[in-house]
């Protein structure tokens, strides 16, 4: 096969030279040939895996420590050590607080974006396309600016009110974001080069789909975080737990393959992982729900210029007695059980993490097979790239966000307030009157008598 | 393993090179216009030479489309919304068909069904958001609608997830790359087509003038730029579209601004165009009846001294909306064409002459709407930033779903704010 490929490549090179000596650029036939050659290029080279073997990126220390073991155990140990390292890192960041978490989410987002775009470059050999790398990063910047502007405006309302320039930016935020995006769009159109139209359109689409996947997810993660750190921790931990326990169950009991896309996954691992994750989520939420640090919505205190998590714990996080159904009463021997209501929600979250989360993993596996890459990148020794670790998290963040808005809380009060304050004065007055009559009706507001 | 990668390579390779030749000579190659025109036209124009025939066919179809547009406007908002929906579906269909032709993916399992399913999901999501806002009272009355609207996001997400899982389960060993390409293609198309059409409907609800003026400006720019280019065109504008010229571009710009000013002047006088569209619960129909806002009331503007000497008037009576129309027309003439260049680049990239053959002489629906891409988003962003704030009734609706302590907090803050501004005296109205 390689001999044939070499001959094909040689033939192409000859043809290219003949092309170069050919007449002016306008002829259709020549353009057609060029395009066909480009497509042939795509076909041939993209299946060569460029990723070096995982052991090349492990630090020297580890290699020296593990030099005695066989290759299979060595790989297992590297993966294990790196897993522990990542989990410890995660705990450390949680301890450091919300702001560090936001920064971490942002860095992960940028790295994931970079990994996927790099794959696109390799697939399409589009390193030489004019402008394209700058344009990809520019679009990432625009979309992030748009989303962060929406978040910042909501949560930092008091901070923003004080500063004039920020007020201007907030008021016309959508317009400014749209103008920035348009500039990028126009530059893309102006950068279209005759022989590379198709490649450029592919990369444009690739960039946009990547933005859709990585940036929206990361912003939903941050929204969840502001709702309370527990809404950030429990879902992510459930997905990680599902990964690990499904692997362990599969390792010890695995027999029936689950899906052709990922031959290593088994039904035993899947089901075992499901039950373990539900139990883990249940127990973990029990511990987290006791601390205000995790349970309270993150708020920005403008006096101390820091994030604070202090509040009256909502009903979700107060122990409630639930009567057990008679069936379970007979089995367990208890009449009632005291739980946090949040633990019921954690069952829903863990169920999603175990049943639907893996589809994100299958999607990523399919993607890697489609583009014939082994891993997204080599950032983490033994594990591959950041995307490899986060592939199951794709859908989780969106699910948690949708879950919160549908079942837990209504709209964000501070955002509502902000919108009320920018209405026209007459509209504010009429809204005020409507609200007042509603509150009086419901008895929330007591009518006061004034002289 | 090697064998499989070989055969998959061959499949991709065949696809790549075949799509080149196929699209040049076969599948999506354009049929000569005369094959599509109705027999009536063919006979009527049979005596003219082919160049003039083409010009006449385009001209007649243009007039037909513009007349159709006027009829739809006359028929009202409901019909307009339906037409926008049909145009959106047809555009989606055209772009997806191009994708099929490029990738020869007709035989992919499930894929056609999945594309239409995703279109349905995204439309359900967007229409649900709109319906909940504008038909609030209607929705609250009917029990099933109320539940659907309360859990709307969750239901939409569940529907989308089902499609996503179906996609993952439908991945077939030799066709992974094609399937991912089509998945990406579908999503980008949804992003372009569906979001634009929903923004158009939002603009429509703001007032029909916000729908008609932008679309007319883009159409006018198309036609004027063509005419100026036809009569005065000399300097080419951009390599992507060799027929466009600088003379056409600049002439079209000035003509469109003037046209926008005139059209807004005429339309601002009629309530049916300037009032927000509302749904009347009693009559179960759309009404456009209101007190015209300041934008649509004639005001005197002082002409700057420079123009005073030229024009000879001291003041000018205009609708404030006309000033906004200048911004809209400017965007339509300067940035709108980039949408057209984008579509031209796309057609060259995939070696197709037109998106489809729906309209004789013009190509597909997308060919007519390519310059409108960015216009709808711009108008929506413009309205949100410069014209109005958020919708008060929507805010009240959101308020009602908050907890009592949150409601009280917001109420008190609003009250303090109004007292500060002097809107509320210290008197409490009982």
Coordinates of C-alpha atoms in Angstrom, one line a residue, chain A residues 174, chain B residues 198-203 210 328 374-386 388:
Chain A
X174 CA -25.2 43.1 21.7
Chain B
X198 CA -36.8 33.7 13.8
X199 CA -35.1 37.1 14.1
X200 CA -37.2 38.2 11.1
X201 CA -40.3 37.1 12.9
X202 CA -39.2 39.0 16.1
X203 CA -38.7 42.1 13.9
X210 CA -39.3 46.8 10.7
X328 CA -30.7 50.4 7.9
X374 CA -27.1 39.5 7.9
X375 CA -29.8 42.1 7.6
X376 CA -32.3 40.3 9.9
X377 CA -29.7 39.9 12.6
X378 CA -28.6 43.5 12.2
X379 CA -32.2 44.9 12.5
X380 CA -32.9 42.8 15.5
X381 CA -29.7 43.9 17.3
X382 CA -30.3 47.5 16.2
X383 CA -33.8 47.4 17.7
X384 CA -32.7 45.8 20.9
X385 CA -29.8 48.3 21.3
X386 CA -31.2 51.6 20.1
X388 CA -36.5 49.7 22.7

